[in-house]
Structure formats: structure tokens, C-alpha cells
Short mmCIF file of C-alpha atoms (C1' of nucleotides) in Angstrom, two decimals:
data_model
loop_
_atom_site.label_atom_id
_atom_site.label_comp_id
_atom_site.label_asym_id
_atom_site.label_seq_id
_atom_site.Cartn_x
_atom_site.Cartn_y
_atom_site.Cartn_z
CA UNK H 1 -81.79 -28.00 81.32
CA UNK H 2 -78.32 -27.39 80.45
CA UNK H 3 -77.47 -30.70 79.40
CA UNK H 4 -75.08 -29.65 76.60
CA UNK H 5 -73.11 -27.94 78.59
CA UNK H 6 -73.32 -30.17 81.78
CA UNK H 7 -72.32 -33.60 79.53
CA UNK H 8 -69.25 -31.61 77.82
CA UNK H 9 -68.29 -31.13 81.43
CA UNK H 10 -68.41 -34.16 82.26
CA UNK H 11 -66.64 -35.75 79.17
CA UNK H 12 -63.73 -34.77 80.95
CA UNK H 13 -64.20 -34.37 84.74
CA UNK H 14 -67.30 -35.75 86.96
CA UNK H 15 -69.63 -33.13 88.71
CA UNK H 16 -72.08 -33.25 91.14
CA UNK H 17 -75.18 -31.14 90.99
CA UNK H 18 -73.76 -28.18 93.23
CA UNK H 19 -70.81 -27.97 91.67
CA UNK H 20 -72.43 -27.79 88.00
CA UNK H 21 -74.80 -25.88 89.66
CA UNK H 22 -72.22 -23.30 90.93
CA UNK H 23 -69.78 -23.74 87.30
CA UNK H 24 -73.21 -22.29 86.03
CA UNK H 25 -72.99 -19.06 88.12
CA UNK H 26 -70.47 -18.01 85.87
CA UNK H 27 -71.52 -18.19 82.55
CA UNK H 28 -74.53 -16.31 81.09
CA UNK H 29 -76.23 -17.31 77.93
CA UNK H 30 -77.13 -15.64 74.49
CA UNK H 31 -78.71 -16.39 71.53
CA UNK H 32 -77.79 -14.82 67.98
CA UNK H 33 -79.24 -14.62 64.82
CA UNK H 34 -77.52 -16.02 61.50
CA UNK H 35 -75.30 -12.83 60.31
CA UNK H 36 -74.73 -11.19 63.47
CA UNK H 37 -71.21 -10.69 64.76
CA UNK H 38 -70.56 -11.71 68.35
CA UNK H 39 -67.11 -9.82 67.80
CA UNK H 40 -65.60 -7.41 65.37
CA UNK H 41 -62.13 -6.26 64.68
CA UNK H 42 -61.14 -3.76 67.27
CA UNK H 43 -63.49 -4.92 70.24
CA UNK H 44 -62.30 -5.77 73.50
CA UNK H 45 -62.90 -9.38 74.10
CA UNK H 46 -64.09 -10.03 76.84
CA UNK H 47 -65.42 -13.58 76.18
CA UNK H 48 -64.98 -17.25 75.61
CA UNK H 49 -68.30 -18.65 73.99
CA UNK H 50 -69.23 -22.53 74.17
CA UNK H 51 -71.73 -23.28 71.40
CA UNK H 52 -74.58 -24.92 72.33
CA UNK H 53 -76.23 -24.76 68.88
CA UNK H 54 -74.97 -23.15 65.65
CA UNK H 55 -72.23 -22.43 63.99
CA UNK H 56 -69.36 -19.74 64.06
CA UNK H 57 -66.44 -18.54 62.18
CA UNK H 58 -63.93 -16.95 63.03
CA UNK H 59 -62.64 -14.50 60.24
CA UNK H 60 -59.98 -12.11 59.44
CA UNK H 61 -59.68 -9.99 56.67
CA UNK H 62 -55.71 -9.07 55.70
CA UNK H 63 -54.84 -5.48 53.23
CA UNK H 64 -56.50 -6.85 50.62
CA UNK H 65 -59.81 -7.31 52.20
CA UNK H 66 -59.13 -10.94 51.53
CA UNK H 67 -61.01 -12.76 54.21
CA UNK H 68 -59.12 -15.82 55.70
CA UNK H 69 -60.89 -18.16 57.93
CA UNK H 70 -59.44 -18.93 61.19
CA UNK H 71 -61.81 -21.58 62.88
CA UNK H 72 -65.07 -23.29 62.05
CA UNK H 73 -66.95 -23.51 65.62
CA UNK H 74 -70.07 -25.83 66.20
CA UNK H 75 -72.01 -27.30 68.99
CA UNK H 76 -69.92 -28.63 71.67
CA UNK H 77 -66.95 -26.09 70.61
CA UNK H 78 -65.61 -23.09 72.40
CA UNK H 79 -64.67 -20.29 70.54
CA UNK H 80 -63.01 -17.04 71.27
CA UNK H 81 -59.99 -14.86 69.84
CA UNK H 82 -58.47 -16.11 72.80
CA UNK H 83 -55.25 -14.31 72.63
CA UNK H 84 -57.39 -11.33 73.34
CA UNK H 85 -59.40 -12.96 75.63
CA UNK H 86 -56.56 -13.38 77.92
CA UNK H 87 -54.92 -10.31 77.70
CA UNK H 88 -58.76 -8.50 78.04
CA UNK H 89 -57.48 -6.44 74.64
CA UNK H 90 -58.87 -5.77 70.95
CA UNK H 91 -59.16 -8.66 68.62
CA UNK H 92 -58.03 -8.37 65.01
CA UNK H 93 -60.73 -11.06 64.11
CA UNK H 94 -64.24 -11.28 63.49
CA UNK H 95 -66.22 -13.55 65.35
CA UNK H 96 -69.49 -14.53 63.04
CA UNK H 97 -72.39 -16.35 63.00
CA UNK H 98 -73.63 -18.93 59.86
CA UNK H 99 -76.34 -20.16 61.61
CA UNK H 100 -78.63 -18.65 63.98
CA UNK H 101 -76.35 -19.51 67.23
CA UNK H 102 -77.13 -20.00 71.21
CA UNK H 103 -74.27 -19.80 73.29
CA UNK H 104 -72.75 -19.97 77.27
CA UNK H 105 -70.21 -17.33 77.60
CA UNK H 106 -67.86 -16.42 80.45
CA UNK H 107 -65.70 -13.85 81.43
CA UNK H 108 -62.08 -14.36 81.84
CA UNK H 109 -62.56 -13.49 85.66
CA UNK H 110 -65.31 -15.70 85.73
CA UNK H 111 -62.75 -17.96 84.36
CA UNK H 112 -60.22 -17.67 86.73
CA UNK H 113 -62.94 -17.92 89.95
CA UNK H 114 -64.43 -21.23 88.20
CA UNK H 115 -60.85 -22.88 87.98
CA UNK H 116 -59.79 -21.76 91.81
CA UNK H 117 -63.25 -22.30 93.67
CA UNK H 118 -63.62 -25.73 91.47
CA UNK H 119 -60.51 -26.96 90.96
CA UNK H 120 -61.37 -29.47 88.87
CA UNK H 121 -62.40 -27.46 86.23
CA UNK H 122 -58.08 -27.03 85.73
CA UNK H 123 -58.63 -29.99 84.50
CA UNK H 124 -61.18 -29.39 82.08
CA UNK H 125 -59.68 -26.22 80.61
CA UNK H 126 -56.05 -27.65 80.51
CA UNK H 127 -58.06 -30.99 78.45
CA UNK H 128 -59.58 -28.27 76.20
CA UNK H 129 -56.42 -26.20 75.70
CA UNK H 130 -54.20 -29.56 75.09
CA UNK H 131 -56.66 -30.65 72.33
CA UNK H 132 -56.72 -27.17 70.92
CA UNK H 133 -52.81 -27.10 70.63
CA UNK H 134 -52.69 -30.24 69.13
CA UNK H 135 -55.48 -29.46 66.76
CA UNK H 136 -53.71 -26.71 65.91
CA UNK H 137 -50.51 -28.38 65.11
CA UNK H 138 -52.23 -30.78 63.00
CA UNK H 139 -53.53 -27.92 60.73
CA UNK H 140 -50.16 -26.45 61.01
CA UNK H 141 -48.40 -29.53 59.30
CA UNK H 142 -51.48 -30.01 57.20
CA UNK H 143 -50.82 -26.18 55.53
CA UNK H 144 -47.07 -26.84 55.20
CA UNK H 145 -46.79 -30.29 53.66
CA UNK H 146 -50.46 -30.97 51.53
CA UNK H 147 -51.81 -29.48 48.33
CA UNK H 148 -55.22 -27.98 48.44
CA UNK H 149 -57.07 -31.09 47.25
CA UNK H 150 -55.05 -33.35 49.47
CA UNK H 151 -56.17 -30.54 52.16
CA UNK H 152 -59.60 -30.37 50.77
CA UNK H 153 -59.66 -34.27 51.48
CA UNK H 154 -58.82 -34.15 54.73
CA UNK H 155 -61.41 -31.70 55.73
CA UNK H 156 -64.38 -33.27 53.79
CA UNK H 157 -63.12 -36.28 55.88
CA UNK H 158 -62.28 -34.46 59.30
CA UNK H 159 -65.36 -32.54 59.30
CA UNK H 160 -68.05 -34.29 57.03
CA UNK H 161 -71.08 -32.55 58.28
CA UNK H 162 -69.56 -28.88 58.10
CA UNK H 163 -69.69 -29.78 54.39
CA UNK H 164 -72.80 -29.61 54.25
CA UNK H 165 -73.41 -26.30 56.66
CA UNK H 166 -71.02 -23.94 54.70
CA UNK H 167 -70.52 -22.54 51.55
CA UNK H 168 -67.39 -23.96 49.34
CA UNK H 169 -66.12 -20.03 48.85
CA UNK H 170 -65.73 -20.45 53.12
CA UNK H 171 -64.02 -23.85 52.87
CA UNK H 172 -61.49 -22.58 50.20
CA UNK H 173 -60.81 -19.23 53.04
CA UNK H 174 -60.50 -22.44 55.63
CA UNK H 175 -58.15 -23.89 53.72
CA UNK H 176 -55.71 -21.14 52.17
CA UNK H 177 -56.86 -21.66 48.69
CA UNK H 178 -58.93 -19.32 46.15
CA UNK H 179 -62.59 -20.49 45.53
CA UNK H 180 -61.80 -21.07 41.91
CA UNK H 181 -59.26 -23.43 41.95
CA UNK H 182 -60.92 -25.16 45.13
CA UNK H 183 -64.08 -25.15 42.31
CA UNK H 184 -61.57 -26.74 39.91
CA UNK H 185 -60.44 -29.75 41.69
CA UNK H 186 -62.23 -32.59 40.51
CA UNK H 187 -62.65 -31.38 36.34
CA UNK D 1 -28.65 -25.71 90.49
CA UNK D 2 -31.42 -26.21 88.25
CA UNK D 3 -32.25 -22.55 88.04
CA UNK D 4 -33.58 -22.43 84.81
CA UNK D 5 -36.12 -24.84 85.29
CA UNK D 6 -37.17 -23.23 89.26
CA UNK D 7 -37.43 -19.45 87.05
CA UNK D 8 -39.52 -20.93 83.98
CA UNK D 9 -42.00 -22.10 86.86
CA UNK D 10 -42.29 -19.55 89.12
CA UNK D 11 -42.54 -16.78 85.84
CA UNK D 12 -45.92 -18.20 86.32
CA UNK D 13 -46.81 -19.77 89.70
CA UNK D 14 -44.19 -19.38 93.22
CA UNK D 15 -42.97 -22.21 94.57
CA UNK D 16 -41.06 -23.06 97.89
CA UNK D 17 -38.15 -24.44 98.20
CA UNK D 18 -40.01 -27.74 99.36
CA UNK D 19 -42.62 -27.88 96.34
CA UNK D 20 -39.87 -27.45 93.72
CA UNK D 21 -37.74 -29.95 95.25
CA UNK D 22 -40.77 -32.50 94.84
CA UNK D 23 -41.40 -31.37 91.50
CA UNK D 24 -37.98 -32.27 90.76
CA UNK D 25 -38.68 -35.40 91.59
CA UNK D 26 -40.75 -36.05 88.71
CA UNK D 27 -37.99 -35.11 85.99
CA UNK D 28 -35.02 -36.82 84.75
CA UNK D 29 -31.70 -34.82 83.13
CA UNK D 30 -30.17 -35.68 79.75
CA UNK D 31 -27.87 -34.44 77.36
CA UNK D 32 -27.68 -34.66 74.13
CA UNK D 33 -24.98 -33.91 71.25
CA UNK D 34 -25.51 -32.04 68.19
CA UNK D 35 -27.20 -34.42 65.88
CA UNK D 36 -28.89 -36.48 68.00
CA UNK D 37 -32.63 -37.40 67.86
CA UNK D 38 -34.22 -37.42 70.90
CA UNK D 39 -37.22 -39.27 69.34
CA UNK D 40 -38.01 -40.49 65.64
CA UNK D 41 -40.79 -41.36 63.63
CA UNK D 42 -42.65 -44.58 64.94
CA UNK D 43 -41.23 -43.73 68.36
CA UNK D 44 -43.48 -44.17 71.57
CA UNK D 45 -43.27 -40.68 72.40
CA UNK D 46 -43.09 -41.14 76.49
CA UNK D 47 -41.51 -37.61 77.28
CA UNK D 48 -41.92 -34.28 77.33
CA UNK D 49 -39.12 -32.02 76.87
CA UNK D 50 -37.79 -28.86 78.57
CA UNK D 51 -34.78 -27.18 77.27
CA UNK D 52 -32.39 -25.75 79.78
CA UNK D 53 -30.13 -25.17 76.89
CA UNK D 54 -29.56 -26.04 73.03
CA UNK D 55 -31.50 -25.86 70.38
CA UNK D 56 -34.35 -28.47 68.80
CA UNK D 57 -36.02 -28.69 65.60
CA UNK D 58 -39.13 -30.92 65.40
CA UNK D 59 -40.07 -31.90 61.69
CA UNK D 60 -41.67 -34.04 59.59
CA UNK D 61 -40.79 -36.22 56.10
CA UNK D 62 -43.23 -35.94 54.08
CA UNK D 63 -43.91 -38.86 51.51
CA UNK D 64 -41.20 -37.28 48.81
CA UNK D 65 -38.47 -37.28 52.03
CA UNK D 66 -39.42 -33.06 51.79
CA UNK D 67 -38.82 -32.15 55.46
CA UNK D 68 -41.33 -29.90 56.84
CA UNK D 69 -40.64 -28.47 60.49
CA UNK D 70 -43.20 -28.06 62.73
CA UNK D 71 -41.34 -26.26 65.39
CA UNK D 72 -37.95 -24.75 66.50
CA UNK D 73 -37.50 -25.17 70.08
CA UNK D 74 -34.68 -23.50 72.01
CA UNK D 75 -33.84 -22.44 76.27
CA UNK D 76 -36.51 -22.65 78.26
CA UNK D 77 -39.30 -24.41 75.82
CA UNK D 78 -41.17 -27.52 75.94
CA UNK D 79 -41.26 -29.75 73.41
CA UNK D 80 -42.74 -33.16 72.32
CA UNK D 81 -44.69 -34.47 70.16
CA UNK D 82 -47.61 -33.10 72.47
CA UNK D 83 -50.37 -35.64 70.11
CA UNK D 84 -47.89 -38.63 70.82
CA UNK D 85 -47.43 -37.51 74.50
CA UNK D 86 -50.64 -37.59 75.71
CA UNK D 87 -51.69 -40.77 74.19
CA UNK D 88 -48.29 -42.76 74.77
CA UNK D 89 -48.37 -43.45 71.09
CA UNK D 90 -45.93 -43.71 68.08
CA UNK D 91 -44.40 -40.28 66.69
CA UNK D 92 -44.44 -39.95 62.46
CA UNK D 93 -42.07 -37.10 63.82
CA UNK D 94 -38.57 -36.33 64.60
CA UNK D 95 -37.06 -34.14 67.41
CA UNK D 96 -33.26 -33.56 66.44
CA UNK D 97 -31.06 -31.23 68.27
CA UNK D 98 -29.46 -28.90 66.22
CA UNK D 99 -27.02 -28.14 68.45
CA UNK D 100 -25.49 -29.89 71.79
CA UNK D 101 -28.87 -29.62 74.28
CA UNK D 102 -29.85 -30.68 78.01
CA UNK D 103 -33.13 -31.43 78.89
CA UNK D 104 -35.49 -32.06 81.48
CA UNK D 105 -37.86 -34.68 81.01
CA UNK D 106 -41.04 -35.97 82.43
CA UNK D 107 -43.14 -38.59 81.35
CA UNK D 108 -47.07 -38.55 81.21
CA UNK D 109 -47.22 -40.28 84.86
CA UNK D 110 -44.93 -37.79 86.69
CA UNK D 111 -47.42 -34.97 84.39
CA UNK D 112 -50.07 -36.47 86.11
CA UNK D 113 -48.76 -36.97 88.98
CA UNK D 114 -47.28 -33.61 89.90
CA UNK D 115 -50.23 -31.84 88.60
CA UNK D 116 -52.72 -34.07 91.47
CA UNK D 117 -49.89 -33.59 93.73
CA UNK D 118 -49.23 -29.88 93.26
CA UNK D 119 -52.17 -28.30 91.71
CA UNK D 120 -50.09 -25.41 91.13
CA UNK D 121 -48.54 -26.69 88.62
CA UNK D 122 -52.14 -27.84 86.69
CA UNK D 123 -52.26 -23.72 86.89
CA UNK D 124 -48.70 -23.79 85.15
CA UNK D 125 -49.34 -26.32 82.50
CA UNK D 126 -52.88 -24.72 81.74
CA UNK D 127 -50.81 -21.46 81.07
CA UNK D 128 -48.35 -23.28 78.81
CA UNK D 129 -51.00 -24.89 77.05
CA UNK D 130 -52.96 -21.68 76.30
CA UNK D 131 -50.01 -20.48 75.00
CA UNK D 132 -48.94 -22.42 72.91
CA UNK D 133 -52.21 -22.49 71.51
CA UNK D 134 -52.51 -19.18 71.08
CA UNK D 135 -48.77 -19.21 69.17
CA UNK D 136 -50.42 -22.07 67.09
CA UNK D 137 -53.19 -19.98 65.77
CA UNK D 138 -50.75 -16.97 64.82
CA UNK D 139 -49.16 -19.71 62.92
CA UNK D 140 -51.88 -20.54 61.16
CA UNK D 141 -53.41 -16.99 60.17
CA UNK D 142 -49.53 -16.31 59.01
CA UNK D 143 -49.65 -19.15 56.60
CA UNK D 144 -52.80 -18.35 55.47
CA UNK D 145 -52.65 -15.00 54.53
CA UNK D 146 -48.98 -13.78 54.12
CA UNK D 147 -46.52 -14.37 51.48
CA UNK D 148 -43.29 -15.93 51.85
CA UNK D 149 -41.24 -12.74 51.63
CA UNK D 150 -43.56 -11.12 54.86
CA UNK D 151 -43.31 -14.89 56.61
CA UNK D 152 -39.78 -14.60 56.30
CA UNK D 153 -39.73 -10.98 57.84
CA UNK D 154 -42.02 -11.97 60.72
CA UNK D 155 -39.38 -14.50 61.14
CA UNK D 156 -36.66 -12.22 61.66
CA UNK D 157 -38.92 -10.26 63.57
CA UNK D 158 -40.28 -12.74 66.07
CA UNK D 159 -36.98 -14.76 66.51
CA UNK D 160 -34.10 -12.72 65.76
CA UNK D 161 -31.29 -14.85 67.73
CA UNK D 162 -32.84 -17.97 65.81
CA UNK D 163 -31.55 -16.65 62.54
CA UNK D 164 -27.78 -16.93 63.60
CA UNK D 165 -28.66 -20.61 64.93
CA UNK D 166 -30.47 -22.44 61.97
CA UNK D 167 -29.95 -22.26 58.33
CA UNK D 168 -31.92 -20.78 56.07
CA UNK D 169 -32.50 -24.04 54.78
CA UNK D 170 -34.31 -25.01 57.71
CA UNK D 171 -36.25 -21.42 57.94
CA UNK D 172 -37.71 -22.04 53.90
CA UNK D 173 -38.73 -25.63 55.85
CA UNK D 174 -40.41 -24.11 58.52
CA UNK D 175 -42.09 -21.38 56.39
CA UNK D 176 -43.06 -24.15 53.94
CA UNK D 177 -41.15 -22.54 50.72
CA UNK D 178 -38.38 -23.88 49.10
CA UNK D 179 -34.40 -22.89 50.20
CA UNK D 180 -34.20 -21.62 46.31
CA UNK D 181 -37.71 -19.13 46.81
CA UNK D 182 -36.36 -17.98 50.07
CA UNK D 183 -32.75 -17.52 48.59
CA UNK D 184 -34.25 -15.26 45.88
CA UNK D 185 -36.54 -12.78 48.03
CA UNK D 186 -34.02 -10.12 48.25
CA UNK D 187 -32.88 -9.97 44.61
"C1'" DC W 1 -5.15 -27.03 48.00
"C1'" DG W 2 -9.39 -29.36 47.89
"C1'" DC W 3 -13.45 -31.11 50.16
"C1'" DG W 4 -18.12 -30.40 51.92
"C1'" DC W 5 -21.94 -27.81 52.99
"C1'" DG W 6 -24.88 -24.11 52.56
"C1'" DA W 7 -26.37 -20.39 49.68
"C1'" DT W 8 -27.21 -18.49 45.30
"C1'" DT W 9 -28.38 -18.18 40.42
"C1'" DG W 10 -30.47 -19.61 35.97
"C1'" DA W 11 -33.92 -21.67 33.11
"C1'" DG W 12 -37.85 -24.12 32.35
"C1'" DT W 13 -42.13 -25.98 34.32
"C1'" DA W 14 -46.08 -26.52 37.20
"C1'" DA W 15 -49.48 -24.76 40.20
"C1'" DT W 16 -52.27 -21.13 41.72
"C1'" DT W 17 -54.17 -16.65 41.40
"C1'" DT W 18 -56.68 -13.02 39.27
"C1'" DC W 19 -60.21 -11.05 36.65
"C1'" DA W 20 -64.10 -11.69 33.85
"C1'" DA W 21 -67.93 -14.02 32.19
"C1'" DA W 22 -71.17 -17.70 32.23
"C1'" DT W 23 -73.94 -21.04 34.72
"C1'" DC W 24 -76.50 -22.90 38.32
"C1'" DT W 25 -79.70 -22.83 42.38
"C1'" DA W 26 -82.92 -21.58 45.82
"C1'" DG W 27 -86.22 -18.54 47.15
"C1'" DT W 28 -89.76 -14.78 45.99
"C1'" DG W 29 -93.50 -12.65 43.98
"C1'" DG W 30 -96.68 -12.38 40.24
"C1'" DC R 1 -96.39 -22.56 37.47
"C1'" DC R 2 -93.21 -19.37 35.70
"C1'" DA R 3 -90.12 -15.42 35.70
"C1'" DC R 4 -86.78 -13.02 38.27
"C1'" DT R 5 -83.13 -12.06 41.38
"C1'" DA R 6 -79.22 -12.76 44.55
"C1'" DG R 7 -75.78 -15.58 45.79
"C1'" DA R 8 -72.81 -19.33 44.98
"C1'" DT R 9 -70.27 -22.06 41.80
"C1'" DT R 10 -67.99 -23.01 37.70
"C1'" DT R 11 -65.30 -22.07 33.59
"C1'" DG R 12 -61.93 -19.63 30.62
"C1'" DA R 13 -57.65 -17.34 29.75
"C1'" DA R 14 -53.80 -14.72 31.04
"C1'" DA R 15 -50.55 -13.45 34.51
"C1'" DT R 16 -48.04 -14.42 38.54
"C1'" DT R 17 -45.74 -17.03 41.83
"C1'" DA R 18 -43.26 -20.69 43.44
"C1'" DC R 19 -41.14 -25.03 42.42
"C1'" DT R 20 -37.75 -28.23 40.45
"C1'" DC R 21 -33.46 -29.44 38.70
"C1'" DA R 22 -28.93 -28.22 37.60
"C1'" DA R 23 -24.94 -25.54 37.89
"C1'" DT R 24 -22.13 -22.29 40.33
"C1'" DC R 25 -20.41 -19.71 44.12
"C1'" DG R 26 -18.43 -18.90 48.82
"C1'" DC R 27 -16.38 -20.17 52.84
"C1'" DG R 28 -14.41 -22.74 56.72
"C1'" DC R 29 -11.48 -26.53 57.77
"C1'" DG R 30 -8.40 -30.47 57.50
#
DNA sequence: CGCGCGATTGAGTAATTTCAAATCTAGTGG
DNA sequence: CCACTAGATTTGAAATTACTCAATCGCGCG
């Protein structure tokens, strides 16, 4: 039981059975349906989420009603708005599920209790955050220097089996591109 | 002496005068003169950077010599090539001071080691981290969804004593427009 | 004065968007 | 098995936006 969650753990830092047993304590679990929102625009969040099984996005919509897509999130991911998460304030974003979803999700006191009483779990979170910086850098350079089919590219290549899980209107809001000219790539 | 670095810290965790001292011990000093790189592409990127005063750009060539930058980086930042750091591996970057700067640097050891040593400081770097991730993402959604003439004003917004430091020719290559598009948004 | 660098302006071109219509696809019910 | 619908994708054409390349301007400094 647990095993997702208990080998992403330990990907990162060793645990024995009490203390996985006791990281545990602070997390409760949900399931969602495909459609439903685990956050809208204006919530409080209150949340981070680590996907067990499914598949998130996480969506904003500017003036125009444009949506934009923030983040993909799969198993093995965690997902949040996590700028409101830390602050415990309202989140601009939608948080949405493509696929029916099952999640662990923890509170950010939960958060803080789980990195003093288990110390190692500092590690894991500052691991996590690390990666998501430098994710997030890559992406950054990826949107200033590369034209949408070079981008396209990289994604179909970065993320092969997402291309098969979402719609090509979603990648082209991934990617900062319209879905017609993503549509017009390759004619 | 080495004020700035002691404040940066303890805006997030306190320190005595014993535990800063031995985090001290894990950074070097440099300067630098306007001009220099502190690292370029192909470099082993073996530091990271904080700035007790001067001003950094980190950017990247792209394969028609365009620069793109990925990041300013002025008093009391960090900076790196955070990908490069953490692996000990070569740079396709380069961090250039744009004016004369002094740094502290550590390399991924010393990281290590002060953050075993002093777990404090794991609760320092985790808070870095998550911030800079979180600065990362409003990057992203502001590429994504606004044009070049709000990215600009965001700019001005967000960074107001940056705009007397940097040209706008490096502002149109961190917003990813041209110098000429950015030239003509008030016209 | 004249050089050098950054900023601006002009003109033409290329890329992307927008809006609209047509096509395709998967699932549903008859 | 076929017809029908909803949603996604593609295509067309015009409009917009940003880019490129070239020339000019403005200013600080030797």
C-alpha cells in the first residue's frame, strides 16, 4: 500500500517503516473524476497534491478568456499553485483534471511539521524544488529562443507519452502557440 | 564585515555568531570588473554565486549568436547556472557582470556540506529554492500570455532600479523581442 | 571635432493570429 | 450496420504583429 508514494520518497532520501509510516500522517488522499477542478481561480490553496494516478493541468485564463497552460502534472508529479500555497492565499489558476485522478495532498502546516519532525524530508523537498527551478528555467529559455515547431519538438520528445494523453488544442496552450498554426506545422 | 551575506540569511533563519562564522567557512570572496565572465559556455560550472554587490546578467547564444538572457541578477541574489551546479557539468551559458561585482561563492561540497552541518541552512536553501521557483513560473505565465508592450511594463514595474542599470537592449533580450520592437512601443 | 555605442526610425518581409468554414473521429442510439 | 452528434483538427484567407536590415539620430568622452 502506498508504494507510489513511499518509492518517490525514497528516490531521494531512505526511510524506514516508522518514519514513512509517520510522513503518512500528514497527507490525506483523494480521488477525482476526469473534469473536476481540484482548484479554481479565487480559492484559497491550501494544498500541494502528489499524483498518484492521472493527469492535471494547471490553467489560467488571461482578459481574453484565452486559456494558457501552466503545467502538465502526471503520476509521480506534485502539483500546486504553489505561490499560493505558501502564502495560504487565492490562486489565479485553475487546477484541472484530464483524467480521472487519485492524489496525496498535504497542508502547508503539515508541510512544515513533516520537514522539522523528519528532517530528512528537507532534503526531499529542497531535491523537488531544485528540479522544479531548473525545469522551469529550461522552459524559460525554451519560450525565449525556439519557434513553436522547434518547441513542439522538444515536447513530443521531452514528454512522449503526454502526447498521447492530451489534446493538440492543450499542447499548443502548453506551448504559447494558437492551435491552428500548431495544426499547420508539418503541411 | 560581511553583513550582507549574515542579513540575506537570517531574513530567513537566525544564526549565532558561531554558526555564521562556520558558514563562512564554506565561501570564498571575489571580485570582478565590469565585463568579466564569471563562467562561459562549456564551463564546469563549480560555483554558486551570491552578490554582495554589482550587477550580473546570465544569457544564452543561441545558434544565430541572438543572445537571449535568462536572468538579471543584482545585491543580494544567487546565481549560477543552477542545472550545471548541481551536476558539476559544462555551462552552454554565460554569467557576465555588467557592472564591477563581488561575490560570495560556494561550491557544491561546501552546499552539501553546510547544509549536513547546519541544517538550518537546508531550511534556507529550501526557501530560496521555492522561490525562485515560484519567480520561474511567473516568468513563464508572463511569456505566455502577455504582449511585449505589458512584458515591458511589468518590467518597469517589478524592477524599477534595473531600468537605470541595463540597456534596453538587454531588457528586449530578456523579454525575448527585438531592441527595434521594444524601441517602437511608445510611438 | 569626431568616434563609438545605444536608441530610434523607416521600409519591406516573415511569422503568427484571428475568424470562418470544412473535415475528421469516436462514441451513441436507432 | 448506419446515421448522427460533439469535439477536435485542419484548412483557407485576411489582418496583425514582430522581425530584419539599413540608415539615422543623440550623446558622452577623448
Amino acid at each position: 500500500m502506498h508504494k507510489t508514494l513511499r518509492n518517490h520518497f525514497e528516490e531521494v532520501i531512505d526511510l524506514t517503516d516508522q518514519e514513512f509510516a509517520f510522513a503518512l500522517t500528514k497527507f490525506e488522499i483523494k480521488d477525482f473524476g476526469k473534469g473536476d477542478f481540484i482548484f479554481q481561480r479565487d480559492d484559497i490553496v491550501e494544498h500541494a497534491y502528489f499524483i498518484s494516478s492521472g493527469l492535471l493541468k494547471l490553467s489560467y485564463f488571461d482578459d481574453n478568456a484565452k486559456e494558457h497552460i501552466v503545467s502538465f502534472a502526471m503520476e509521480n508529479w506534485w502539483e500546486s499553485d504553489f505561490n499560493a500555497f505558501f502564502t495560504q492565499s487565492e490562486t489565479t489558476y485553475y487546477l484541472k483534471c484530464l483524467e480521472a485522478t487519485s492524489v496525496y495532498y498535504i497542508s502547508l502546516e503539515g508541510y512544515r511539521e513533516l520537514s522539522e519532525e523528519l528532517p530528512k524530508m528537507k532534503t526531499f523537498w529542497l531535491q523537488k524544488s531544485n528540479t522544479g527551478f531548473v525545469g522551469s528555467q529550461r522552459r524559460i529559455l525554451s519560450l525565449l529562443t525556439t519557434s513553436p515547431k522547434e518547441r513542439y519538438e522538444q515536447f513530443l520528445k521531452e514528454y512522449p507519452s503526454l502526447t498521447q494523453r492530451v489534446s493538440k488544442t492543450q499542447i499548443a496552450a502548453y506551448l504559447g502557440v494558437s492551435r491552428e498554426t500548431l495544426s499547420r506545422l508539418y503541411s
